[in-house]
Amino acid sequence: MLSWNVIVLTCLLYVAALFGVAFWAERRARAGHFGWMRSPLVYTLSISVYCTAWTYYGAVGSAARNGLEFAAIYLGPTLVFIGWWFLFRKLVRIAREQRTTSIADLLSSRYGKSSLIGVFVTVLAVIASTPYIALQLTSLSLSFTLFSDGSANSSLTAFWIAVGLAIFTILFGTRHVDANERHYGVVTAIALEAIVKLVAIASVGLFVVFGLASGPSDIFARPESAELLSADIFGPRWITLVFLSATAIICLPRMFQVIVVENVDERHLATAAWAFPMYIFLMSLFVLPIAIVGLNTMPAGSNPDLFVLTLPLASGANTLALVAFIGGFSAATSMVIVSAIALATMMSNHIFMPLWLRATAGTPSSSGDVRRILLISRRVSILVIMGLGYLYYLLAGDGGALASIGLIAFLGAAQFLPSVIAGLYWRGATRTGALLAVGSGAVVWAYTLFLPSFGGSLILSAETIANGPFGLGWLRPNALFGSAISDPLVHAVIWSMAVNITMLCVGSMMSRPRALEQLQAKIFVDVFALSAAGQGMSLGRTAKSEKLFELAQRILGREQAGRMFTEIARAQGKPSGLPDADPALTARLERALAGALGASSAHAMVSQISGHGTVSVPELIRMADETAQIVEYSHRIEEKSRELEISADQLRRANERLRAISDQKDAFLSQVSHELRTPMTSIRSFAEILRETDQIDPDQHQRFVTIIHEESQRLTRLLDEILDLSVLETGRTTMRRDPLWLDDVIRQALDATEPLMRRAGVQPDYAPGAEIPVLADRDRLAQVFINVLSNAVKYGLGLPPRIKVEAVQGPQEVTVTITDNGPGIAEADADRVFEKFSRLGEATLAGSAGLGLPISREIMRNLDGDLTLRSGEGGACFVITLPVVEQSAAAE
Amino acid sequence: MSDADSLSTPARARRRRYDGAALLPIFAAIMLLPPFVSLFAGSQTLFGIPVIVLWIFGIWLALIAIAARLSRLLINAPES
């Protein structure tokens, strides 16, 4: 039996060696001698932090209970790693370009540098990880007590372990603030621990298979083997475990830290893609044999979780037991160290720094050296996390409930997965969606799995767990809505993931992203296309170079800030002095600060001096992807063509109208010339006769001169009428508005046309009624009546010829109708009556050029009345309307 | 260049590698998840070792080998 002193001494030596290695690696890195520290091998080995004490000891325990089920915990990461080309490559590229410091930072940065998401993720990660850290302390103290003679106080042991780990983590995890969160000392020490772990378990495995048993076939021939392997484990729980472990390798804060944040070269992933699966393959190769032999040879009731230690001890292989112990020690310490660094970065960047920034807001330049504050907040965070872990260990004790803590932590971290995946591949995912997803998923996780795991001692009572809150059976944590899933883990995974993903989709659909969010979405989703094109995208904002430089100095340090600004100034072509402040410089500075502070704090600090800025229009256009651009473009074209169609239609109609007017004008001109030609011809011919004939009878001479005189009079009248019409049509004339009695005007018109009527034998029929007052130009109104009456005499001769004149005062208008008893006017000709020069039929009377009716209508319209033709019974009926006038107005 | 016929041989090989990188995890998941994996969950043994153990660890090793080969090809090809 190994003595307690030997164990403690070995541990101390081992820890001293770790400190030495870490210190040496850190010094080499400071001096710039990276060498193998930046090799893919070290990177791969550091990922082995996945294998904690829980997997180191617990895998054997799990195999002893459920056979091959333990393998699922390793197969999930294998699947993710062999698919590195799609997920990890993108994650690593984004993290390098955005200087991502943690998974909380990744999500906060993707969703518009939101500090709220950072807080959400950090809190959930701390809640999920604290029990996990406590589990490591438990397994360490368990393995220690195994060697003690009972005198050692296990909680005191755990306390000193926690203190030692805190010191190591503070020393090597928070040595300096850098623009990229890389810890060469820690990573090297972790890689060393990975080798120790693998060597330890492989040694125990080989000893068991070939020392205690005689080869694998001997082991699998034992009865326990058949018993373990006979159970049907390949059901929903198997799928759930593969899924959870695949999720964990992406989302656990410590895994994100070593895989993404500490990655120095994307090509290292290509090696890790097969080398890490190889590592965990070797780690799990001997698990089943150790479990079978343990069950077979160890006394009944011994703890299968400790077979790795107890098997060598029982067979007296003390040195091997020591190696196995150191292996377990390595597994536990590496996990705690990396978890503490990852969580401390998250806590300090997303909780302490925003609080400090808020407290010092308004005095950004007087707040001194941020670096010191940052380091202090990191160190305090580490102490807080270690303290929480130890506290949890004290409260929960060595209870068996701890065994399931690993998977509970996995599911807690899995709540980040939908938002991470959506953030990388779906540009429509928004901050609101991610907040709702992480928040609701966390609530369901806590309610269905985390709180019930305390068995009624935390928040949820045992009664609530068994029967649901307030006796509501359908809200039982292990059977939500009566779902009959017997395994609580499977139940919790299904419900929390379903709620999480649903909220992410619904929240993203219902919310509108801000400009910065859209910009970040584009940068994340299209990271390869953007970095291939060498295009950076930035907000359009800037500040004085001096202020930016001052800020950089306070966070990155004088030397590093100076180097960075000189480099940028060179790139801008300035041999000396500070670079020109442009949006690109501001963005670059913010990225550099993000490496130390996290994206949201860096954004807040830079915004304090540069303003928030907006996304410029060209950037927005670039952000809209090609499809959206094409859709937008075709939409615009469609709109344009619709507008064009409308204006083309308008043009066509205008053209038609113009053409019609032009036709009218042509017709008018030809008719005018025709009308002018007839009298001109007769004037000319009679003038010629008079000139060329010498002896002409005076009577004939007199007749010819009379004809010439009459024809020229007709010509003058015609020209007068045309002129009159043109003046009336253009509305350039102003009619007099005298108060008149309508009866007087009609009588005047009848008197004027009396000779004409008598000649035609027409008997006018007019019965003056009540006095009707109107406002009009007396001569013009009389002209209209005369025109219409003479028109009736000319065309409307019935047998015996009669013309009826009626005047009526209606409520709205005064109407005068002049009706003849002639053949009437055909419906088709009703409009043509008012056209210029249109004489129905060819019956022309001398003295009229056919302009009488058009002129009359224009006069009436100028008097606010109208002249229309009422189609109807018997002869033609012309209707003359005038507006009604107040009696008093007419009386004046 | 999206037309498959116009691709030169290295470009086609590169595309095949991308396809392989996408298909490998899917193929692995099918091999390792029920119902497929349940086919081997009997009590038969081969060389004294249960078939299910051989299957899981064998597939695992094969995946590692394929991933190693594929990764080398992917990383050595210049990015398109």
mmCIF file of N, CA and C in Angstrom, chain A residues 143-208:
data_model
loop_
_atom_site.group_PDB
_atom_site.id
_atom_site.type_symbol
_atom_site.label_atom_id
_atom_site.label_comp_id
_atom_site.label_asym_id
_atom_site.label_seq_id
_atom_site.Cartn_x
_atom_site.Cartn_y
_atom_site.Cartn_z
ATOM 1 N N SER A 143 -10.149 10.060 -4.665
ATOM 2 C CA SER A 143 -8.962 9.256 -4.943
ATOM 3 C C SER A 143 -7.902 9.472 -3.861
ATOM 4 N N PHE A 144 -7.859 10.668 -3.302
ATOM 5 C CA PHE A 144 -6.914 10.900 -2.215
ATOM 6 C C PHE A 144 -7.265 10.061 -0.989
ATOM 7 N N THR A 145 -8.572 10.093 -0.629
ATOM 8 C CA THR A 145 -8.971 9.359 0.585
ATOM 9 C C THR A 145 -8.717 7.879 0.448
ATOM 10 N N LEU A 146 -8.694 7.401 -0.825
ATOM 11 C CA LEU A 146 -8.434 5.991 -1.052
ATOM 12 C C LEU A 146 -7.069 5.594 -0.490
ATOM 13 N N PHE A 147 -6.137 6.565 -0.554
ATOM 14 C CA PHE A 147 -4.792 6.260 -0.089
ATOM 15 C C PHE A 147 -4.568 6.632 1.375
ATOM 16 N N SER A 148 -5.464 7.427 1.906
ATOM 17 C CA SER A 148 -5.247 7.868 3.286
ATOM 18 C C SER A 148 -5.673 6.774 4.266
ATOM 19 N N ASP A 149 -5.164 6.840 5.441
ATOM 20 C CA ASP A 149 -5.526 5.848 6.449
ATOM 21 C C ASP A 149 -6.751 6.297 7.218
ATOM 22 N N GLY A 150 -7.476 7.247 6.669
ATOM 23 C CA GLY A 150 -8.682 7.686 7.350
ATOM 24 C C GLY A 150 -8.472 8.947 8.137
ATOM 25 N N SER A 151 -7.195 9.327 8.304
ATOM 26 C CA SER A 151 -6.944 10.514 9.107
ATOM 27 C C SER A 151 -7.150 11.790 8.293
ATOM 28 N N ALA A 152 -7.013 11.682 6.962
ATOM 29 C CA ALA A 152 -7.092 12.879 6.137
ATOM 30 C C ALA A 152 -8.525 13.369 6.036
ATOM 31 N N ASN A 153 -8.636 14.682 6.114
ATOM 32 C CA ASN A 153 -9.941 15.310 5.994
ATOM 33 C C ASN A 153 -10.197 15.602 4.517
ATOM 34 N N SER A 154 -11.212 14.959 3.939
ATOM 35 C CA SER A 154 -11.377 15.031 2.483
ATOM 36 C C SER A 154 -11.731 16.451 2.031
ATOM 37 N N SER A 155 -12.541 17.176 2.837
ATOM 38 C CA SER A 155 -12.908 18.520 2.377
ATOM 39 C C SER A 155 -11.718 19.458 2.488
ATOM 40 N N LEU A 156 -10.835 19.191 3.452
ATOM 41 C CA LEU A 156 -9.623 20.006 3.561
ATOM 42 C C LEU A 156 -8.718 19.740 2.359
ATOM 43 N N THR A 157 -8.620 18.445 1.980
ATOM 44 C CA THR A 157 -7.839 18.106 0.792
ATOM 45 C C THR A 157 -8.376 18.864 -0.414
ATOM 46 N N ALA A 158 -9.694 18.789 -0.572
ATOM 47 C CA ALA A 158 -10.315 19.462 -1.709
ATOM 48 C C ALA A 158 -10.032 20.961 -1.664
ATOM 49 N N PHE A 159 -10.044 21.515 -0.456
ATOM 50 C CA PHE A 159 -9.789 22.942 -0.325
ATOM 51 C C PHE A 159 -8.399 23.305 -0.822
ATOM 52 N N TRP A 160 -7.392 22.520 -0.370
ATOM 53 C CA TRP A 160 -6.022 22.837 -0.792
ATOM 54 C C TRP A 160 -5.833 22.617 -2.277
ATOM 55 N N ILE A 161 -6.523 21.616 -2.816
ATOM 56 C CA ILE A 161 -6.441 21.407 -4.271
ATOM 57 C C ILE A 161 -7.009 22.625 -4.997
ATOM 58 N N ALA A 162 -8.163 23.087 -4.499
ATOM 59 C CA ALA A 162 -8.787 24.251 -5.126
ATOM 60 C C ALA A 162 -7.868 25.458 -5.052
ATOM 61 N N VAL A 163 -7.233 25.653 -3.916
ATOM 62 C CA VAL A 163 -6.320 26.791 -3.768
ATOM 63 C C VAL A 163 -5.155 26.667 -4.739
ATOM 64 N N GLY A 164 -4.596 25.467 -4.812
ATOM 65 C CA GLY A 164 -3.459 25.249 -5.714
ATOM 66 C C GLY A 164 -3.834 25.518 -7.159
ATOM 67 N N LEU A 165 -5.012 25.019 -7.556
ATOM 68 C CA LEU A 165 -5.451 25.218 -8.937
ATOM 69 C C LEU A 165 -5.701 26.695 -9.218
ATOM 70 N N ALA A 166 -6.257 27.393 -8.212
ATOM 71 C CA ALA A 166 -6.513 28.821 -8.399
ATOM 72 C C ALA A 166 -5.208 29.562 -8.608
ATOM 73 N N ILE A 167 -4.201 29.198 -7.821
ATOM 74 C CA ILE A 167 -2.901 29.872 -7.967
ATOM 75 C C ILE A 167 -2.327 29.624 -9.353
ATOM 76 N N PHE A 168 -2.364 28.363 -9.774
ATOM 77 C CA PHE A 168 -1.822 28.036 -11.102
ATOM 78 C C PHE A 168 -2.552 28.823 -12.179
ATOM 79 N N THR A 169 -3.894 28.819 -12.087
ATOM 80 C CA THR A 169 -4.692 29.473 -13.117
ATOM 81 C C THR A 169 -4.424 30.972 -13.149
ATOM 82 N N ILE A 170 -4.327 31.581 -11.959
ATOM 83 C CA ILE A 170 -4.072 33.022 -11.921
ATOM 84 C C ILE A 170 -2.684 33.323 -12.463
ATOM 85 N N LEU A 171 -1.716 32.488 -12.111
ATOM 86 C CA LEU A 171 -0.346 32.730 -12.557
ATOM 87 C C LEU A 171 -0.213 32.635 -14.069
ATOM 88 N N PHE A 172 -0.784 31.578 -14.621
ATOM 89 C CA PHE A 172 -0.544 31.342 -16.045
ATOM 90 C C PHE A 172 -1.730 31.740 -16.930
ATOM 91 N N GLY A 173 -2.893 31.915 -16.322
ATOM 92 C CA GLY A 173 -4.060 32.286 -17.128
ATOM 93 C C GLY A 173 -4.239 33.783 -17.215
ATOM 94 N N THR A 174 -3.667 34.524 -16.277
ATOM 95 C CA THR A 174 -3.880 35.980 -16.292
ATOM 96 C C THR A 174 -2.557 36.709 -16.130
ATOM 97 N N ARG A 175 -1.563 36.210 -16.865
ATOM 98 C CA ARG A 175 -0.249 36.865 -16.768
ATOM 99 C C ARG A 175 -0.293 38.243 -17.412
ATOM 100 N N HIS A 176 -0.966 38.318 -18.531
ATOM 101 C CA HIS A 176 -0.948 39.595 -19.257
ATOM 102 C C HIS A 176 -2.240 39.721 -20.041
ATOM 103 N N VAL A 177 -2.499 40.940 -20.457
ATOM 104 C CA VAL A 177 -3.656 41.171 -21.313
ATOM 105 C C VAL A 177 -3.128 41.283 -22.725
ATOM 106 N N ASP A 178 -3.730 40.536 -23.607
ATOM 107 C CA ASP A 178 -3.208 40.493 -24.960
ATOM 108 C C ASP A 178 -4.348 40.736 -25.933
ATOM 109 N N ALA A 179 -3.970 41.101 -27.150
ATOM 110 C CA ALA A 179 -5.013 41.303 -28.153
ATOM 111 C C ALA A 179 -5.570 39.973 -28.631
ATOM 112 N N ASN A 180 -4.834 38.875 -28.337
ATOM 113 C CA ASN A 180 -5.446 37.571 -28.604
ATOM 114 C C ASN A 180 -5.243 36.701 -27.372
ATOM 115 N N GLU A 181 -6.357 36.160 -26.958
ATOM 116 C CA GLU A 181 -6.429 35.479 -25.671
ATOM 117 C C GLU A 181 -5.765 34.101 -25.773
ATOM 118 N N ARG A 182 -4.430 34.052 -25.788
ATOM 119 C CA ARG A 182 -3.765 32.753 -25.887
ATOM 120 C C ARG A 182 -2.816 32.577 -24.715
ATOM 121 N N HIS A 183 -2.818 31.363 -24.202
ATOM 122 C CA HIS A 183 -2.025 31.082 -23.000
ATOM 123 C C HIS A 183 -1.090 29.917 -23.297
ATOM 124 N N TYR A 184 0.116 30.254 -23.777
ATOM 125 C CA TYR A 184 1.026 29.175 -24.183
ATOM 126 C C TYR A 184 1.433 28.316 -23.003
ATOM 127 N N GLY A 185 1.628 28.939 -21.857
ATOM 128 C CA GLY A 185 2.028 28.170 -20.677
ATOM 129 C C GLY A 185 0.969 27.153 -20.305
ATOM 130 N N VAL A 186 -0.257 27.607 -20.218
ATOM 131 C CA VAL A 186 -1.350 26.714 -19.842
ATOM 132 C C VAL A 186 -1.511 25.604 -20.871
ATOM 133 N N VAL A 187 -1.520 25.987 -22.159
ATOM 134 C CA VAL A 187 -1.749 24.986 -23.201
ATOM 135 C C VAL A 187 -0.659 23.925 -23.170
ATOM 136 N N THR A 188 0.574 24.343 -22.973
ATOM 137 C CA THR A 188 1.661 23.367 -22.917
ATOM 138 C C THR A 188 1.494 22.430 -21.722
ATOM 139 N N ALA A 189 1.144 22.995 -20.592
ATOM 140 C CA ALA A 189 0.938 22.163 -19.405
ATOM 141 C C ALA A 189 -0.218 21.183 -19.633
ATOM 142 N N ILE A 190 -1.284 21.661 -20.277
ATOM 143 C CA ILE A 190 -2.439 20.807 -20.551
ATOM 144 C C ILE A 190 -2.042 19.675 -21.501
ATOM 145 N N ALA A 191 -1.214 20.015 -22.500
ATOM 146 C CA ALA A 191 -0.773 18.992 -23.439
ATOM 147 C C ALA A 191 0.032 17.924 -22.709
ATOM 148 N N LEU A 192 0.852 18.359 -21.769
ATOM 149 C CA LEU A 192 1.627 17.395 -20.980
ATOM 150 C C LEU A 192 0.685 16.503 -20.177
ATOM 151 N N GLU A 193 -0.314 17.131 -19.570
ATOM 152 C CA GLU A 193 -1.273 16.362 -18.785
ATOM 153 C C GLU A 193 -2.020 15.354 -19.652
ATOM 154 N N ALA A 194 -2.280 15.748 -20.924
ATOM 155 C CA ALA A 194 -2.973 14.839 -21.839
ATOM 156 C C ALA A 194 -2.155 13.577 -22.037
ATOM 157 N N ILE A 195 -0.851 13.770 -22.201
ATOM 158 C CA ILE A 195 0.005 12.601 -22.388
ATOM 159 C C ILE A 195 -0.008 11.729 -21.131
ATOM 160 N N VAL A 196 0.071 12.384 -19.973
ATOM 161 C CA VAL A 196 0.068 11.641 -18.702
ATOM 162 C C VAL A 196 -1.215 10.809 -18.580
ATOM 163 N N LYS A 197 -2.350 11.451 -18.873
ATOM 164 C CA LYS A 197 -3.642 10.761 -18.801
ATOM 165 C C LYS A 197 -3.648 9.522 -19.671
ATOM 166 N N LEU A 198 -3.219 9.706 -20.933
ATOM 167 C CA LEU A 198 -3.287 8.603 -21.889
ATOM 168 C C LEU A 198 -2.356 7.472 -21.478
ATOM 169 N N VAL A 199 -1.136 7.859 -21.092
ATOM 170 C CA VAL A 199 -0.166 6.840 -20.671
ATOM 171 C C VAL A 199 -0.713 6.091 -19.457
ATOM 172 N N ALA A 200 -1.302 6.830 -18.513
ATOM 173 C CA ALA A 200 -1.793 6.199 -17.290
ATOM 174 C C ALA A 200 -2.882 5.181 -17.599
ATOM 175 N N ILE A 201 -3.884 5.602 -18.376
ATOM 176 C CA ILE A 201 -4.993 4.669 -18.597
ATOM 177 C C ILE A 201 -4.566 3.518 -19.492
ATOM 178 N N ALA A 202 -3.655 3.798 -20.440
ATOM 179 C CA ALA A 202 -3.187 2.718 -21.307
ATOM 180 C C ALA A 202 -2.373 1.716 -20.495
ATOM 181 N N SER A 203 -1.574 2.214 -19.551
ATOM 182 C CA SER A 203 -0.786 1.299 -18.715
ATOM 183 C C SER A 203 -1.700 0.404 -17.893
ATOM 184 N N VAL A 204 -2.686 1.030 -17.257
ATOM 185 C CA VAL A 204 -3.623 0.232 -16.465
ATOM 186 C C VAL A 204 -4.327 -0.777 -17.372
ATOM 187 N N GLY A 205 -4.743 -0.305 -18.546
ATOM 188 C CA GLY A 205 -5.448 -1.175 -19.482
ATOM 189 C C GLY A 205 -4.607 -2.369 -19.894
ATOM 190 N N LEU A 206 -3.362 -2.102 -20.292
ATOM 191 C CA LEU A 206 -2.483 -3.191 -20.720
ATOM 192 C C LEU A 206 -2.239 -4.162 -19.566
ATOM 193 N N PHE A 207 -2.061 -3.583 -18.370
ATOM 194 C CA PHE A 207 -1.844 -4.420 -17.186
ATOM 195 C C PHE A 207 -3.046 -5.324 -16.945
ATOM 196 N N VAL A 208 -4.240 -4.753 -17.097
ATOM 197 C CA VAL A 208 -5.459 -5.538 -16.857
ATOM 198 C C VAL A 208 -5.617 -6.624 -17.920
#
